[in-house]
Amino acid sequence: MSGLRQEWEAEAPPRNCTLQDYQGVPARWCPGCGDHAVLNAVQQVARDKQLPPEKTVVVSGIGCSSRFPHYMKTYGFHGLHGRAFPVACGVRSRRPDLHMFVVTGDGDCCAIGTAHWIHTIRYNMDLTILLLDNNIYGLTKNQTSPTTRTGERSNTHPRGNVLPPLNPLSVTLGVTNASFVAQTIDWNPPHLYSTIRAAYEHKGTSFVRILQRCPHFTSHVFAAVQHDMSQVLLLTHDDGIPLEPSMQRLFPNRAAHDPHQLAAARAVAERDDVYPVGLLYRDERAARYDLQTSQGLGKSQAEKMAATEKWLSRYEI
Amino acid sequence: MSTTMADLEATPSASTVRVVDQHIVEIVSDSGEGAQTCGQMFADLVARNGNGIWTVEIIPAEIEPPSRSRAGASGNRIRLGSNPVTNAGDHADIVVALNEQVLYSRIDAGALHPGTIVFVDRTWAEHPDDEIRRRYQEAIEDFRRRGYTVIEAPIEAQCRQHTDDPRKGKNMWALGLLCAIYDLDAATVRENISRRFSRKGDAAIEKNLALFADGYDWTLANVQQRFRVPAHKHAQPMVVMNGNQALALGIMAAGIEVCSMYPITPATSASHFLANALQEAGGFVHQAEDEIAAIGFAIGCSYAGKTAVTITSGPGLALKTEFLGYAVMAEVPLVVIVVQRGGPSTGLPTKIEQGDLLAALYASPGDSPKIIIAPATIEECFHFVVTARRLAEDFRGPVMILSDANLATGQQPFPKPQLQSSWLAPPVEQAAWDQSVPPFAWDPETGLSRRPIPGQRGGEYVLTGLAHDEASHVAYESAINQKSMEMRSRKLAVLKSALHPPQVHGSAEGDLLVVGWGSTLGCIEEAVDQLRGEGHRVSSLHLRFLSPMEPGLKKIFERFRKVLTVEVNYSDPADAAFITPESRRYSQLSQLLRSQTLIDIDCWSQVPGSPIPPSRIVAELRRRLEMLRQES
Ligand SMILES: Cc1ncc(C[n+]2csc(CCOP(=O)(O)OP(=O)(O)O)c2C)c(N)n1
Ligand code: SF4
Ligand SMILES: [Mg+2]
């Protein structure tokens, strides 16, 4: 790729990155917080894919979950509440060489960042989005989030949430040009790992909603699901999230689901009797904005000056 | 080719040609009748001739206003002079109006005065609709009562001889009229017309040449008034463009590859230009989902090594402020262009105001020191972008450029910039980073530091808007917070130490010093020159750097008995009800200057939605000078 200095173009000599090479400062989340599991999974994917740490960028917003980049030893961008997406798109627009993860929370993505969420899905740039959905605002201490279930109490709704929760999967699947939509749970590391890995490997925006336990504020919310796995529906398909048969057996509820069928994906997303986990939808042919935005990267300084001169000359008298 | 073309070379009846050193012309029509094309072609001709010009677009508020409506006036004002012209001036000397109602909109705008020569299409006098005929007659009588020299020209009737659709031809006829009045070389005009319509084919060229010739001939035969504005051929190549085009070309010349924006008047036209041009230079325009995303996207590009620009106007600036604060806190190089319009809120979308200075300085939460510069001319719009990118990178933070609707739509010739390779952004650094250097290795004296770019091995760090230490680790300790605040602020003092004191226009001492910033330069200096010509001890000073300000201001101010800012933003009139020296709200620059210099700087500011013409400034300065005379 041009536009970058020569030194970079000569690839670094082969090296073997270990987990440690991806571990930043010790994570400060509460013990038992689901975020730890996601961090481990991302670090494992990075190691297994041997992503050079200097070429890996994790972008986040604000929230407990958005502290994520600090705990990675890669490049990171801990931004503003709700605004991780535009920053990530900007980074990606001129850097096809980087490996990018975006970490966001249910407030960050589904409340304050909603406009960007919708449009980022539509832009379909090569990004791996991880929505750490604990159904609550954690960092600001227990306020209702858009995904909080009806009746749940919080500091802002002490008598219980009156509204039905927003469904991040169906919203995402409703956006034109969505290209990868999956759901997983923080308490099944193999499925979590496999999902994030598949999301990373997908070229385009992959959106992964992760049901994330917040033992501090919403310990009860996913407790029932965690203990009764029949509330989870494992989606299986050859083009879906790969999972060892031994692991599959941990999910008593399994259903074949073809991720290329949008209508079927939407129907599964809408189910309120079970949490579907796995790949709901994938479309490798969705238009990618980053292929457009990175097109001119090869231009030399001389070519840029010539183009400027050409346009400037039009105004000559 | 029509036989009349041969007549074009005939000299207009020499009897009444008046030589003037400057003149103001307006051409207005319903939108869609091409007055703007006529105005632009006329401006282009006189500029090529070597005249100084300043042109302003006259834009209707609606996209498709009803015809013959006051709100629908569309066209151009062209001020031409023997010397460089720095502003749109006062009253028009000549107005060509394709109907009487659009002329009223110019009267309402205060563009005319007794003595203005107005050409009105007299086709409306014969219109089948009684009401239209009546309104036309009433208007013509009214115009005469107001003291205008009214010339009813048979524009439509003449055009019908050459085209079935005179609405589309009147503008070329009017161009012929203007060229005859100003004795412009018809051969050059013919060339221009042929070039302009070349894509439409020979028939279109012929038709337009015929319309032009007809207007020209009719004027020679029927109009007494002729003027000549002597011109000097330019010694060097010149360009003519408006401020937004200059900003856009500055963006390209600076090697900025990404312009991230959300459409907003009056900033958008810069992005329209870039949408086409930037791609040829390898970049692109990102039209984001809103202004917050636009700046976030730009910051993402900058963080990844390609300093980007985001361009907006007041309401967009309001949305960007949180990210602006982030760019200050996390020290992300970024160019933010604000083409100001009238505020507050949605305000006056197409009109002029300098109301966003304090918002630019202070709108972000907490202390967010940033560089702010304001071009005063169209040429500066170009060069300031080049400067802004370099400052953003050297000082590692956002640089704001405050332009305004006056610069955005005004056109002025200036020497064609000689593009330099040193203006371009260098390629993104990707060599290994010395791991012993933290990402914020603030120089304890200057606060300056270098940043690692993703891709640089050994430089891995996490950018954050939270308080952080040199390693960019989140740090809430008092001492670290105190120090990092100091480091970010120090950079402005360092920049200031590298700037020169601004040049006083006029003598370095006197009774009254007028201070301005941004697009008011031409109007202020013209007013000051006029009063100096009359022997008054008045000078002016124009600031380009607003944060930090150029040094030495206090010393300059102390040499004058009174210092007064003139700005196009709101201040309370000193003598209004309830207004006392204590309660009076001052204009924006004067507030800043007062606090910086502890000098009792006064202000005179207005929000007319248009530039304050030199005559109004002259009148106010006279009043102030008289007050000073009485005091002593
Ligand atoms: C503009 C702005 N508004 C509000 C906040 C306060 N705030 C910080 S995090 C947060 C909610 C976080 O919830 P979520 O995104 O679900 O993340 P979690 O902490 O649950 O991981 C809020 C409201 C802020 N930092 N910035
Ligand atoms: S408050 Fe909840 S989400 Fe935040 S760190 Fe603690 S457990 Fe995790
Ligand atoms: Mg949350």
PDB file of C-alpha atoms and ligand atoms in Angstrom, chain A residues 65 105-107 132-138 145 212, ligand 3:
ATOM      1  CA  SER A  65     -17.238  -2.049  28.425  1.00  0.00           C
ATOM      2  CA  GLY A 105     -22.146  -0.984  25.324  1.00  0.00           C
ATOM      3  CA  ASP A 106     -25.922  -1.050  25.154  1.00  0.00           C
ATOM      4  CA  GLY A 107     -26.124   2.605  26.175  1.00  0.00           C
ATOM      5  CA  LEU A 132     -21.366  -5.831  25.252  1.00  0.00           C
ATOM      6  CA  ASP A 133     -24.999  -5.832  26.287  1.00  0.00           C
ATOM      7  CA  ASN A 134     -25.563  -6.052  30.035  1.00  0.00           C
ATOM      8  CA  ASN A 135     -29.046  -4.504  29.780  1.00  0.00           C
ATOM      9  CA  ILE A 136     -27.954  -1.643  32.029  1.00  0.00           C
ATOM     10  CA  TYR A 137     -25.769   1.417  32.272  1.00  0.00           C
ATOM     11  CA  GLY A 138     -22.905   0.080  34.343  1.00  0.00           C
ATOM     12  CA  SER A 145     -30.766   1.164  29.089  1.00  0.00           C
ATOM     13  CA  GLN A 212     -22.864  -9.824  29.049  1.00  0.00           C
TER      14      GLN A 212
HETATM   15 MG    MG C   3     -24.434  -1.512  29.461  1.00  0.00          MG
END
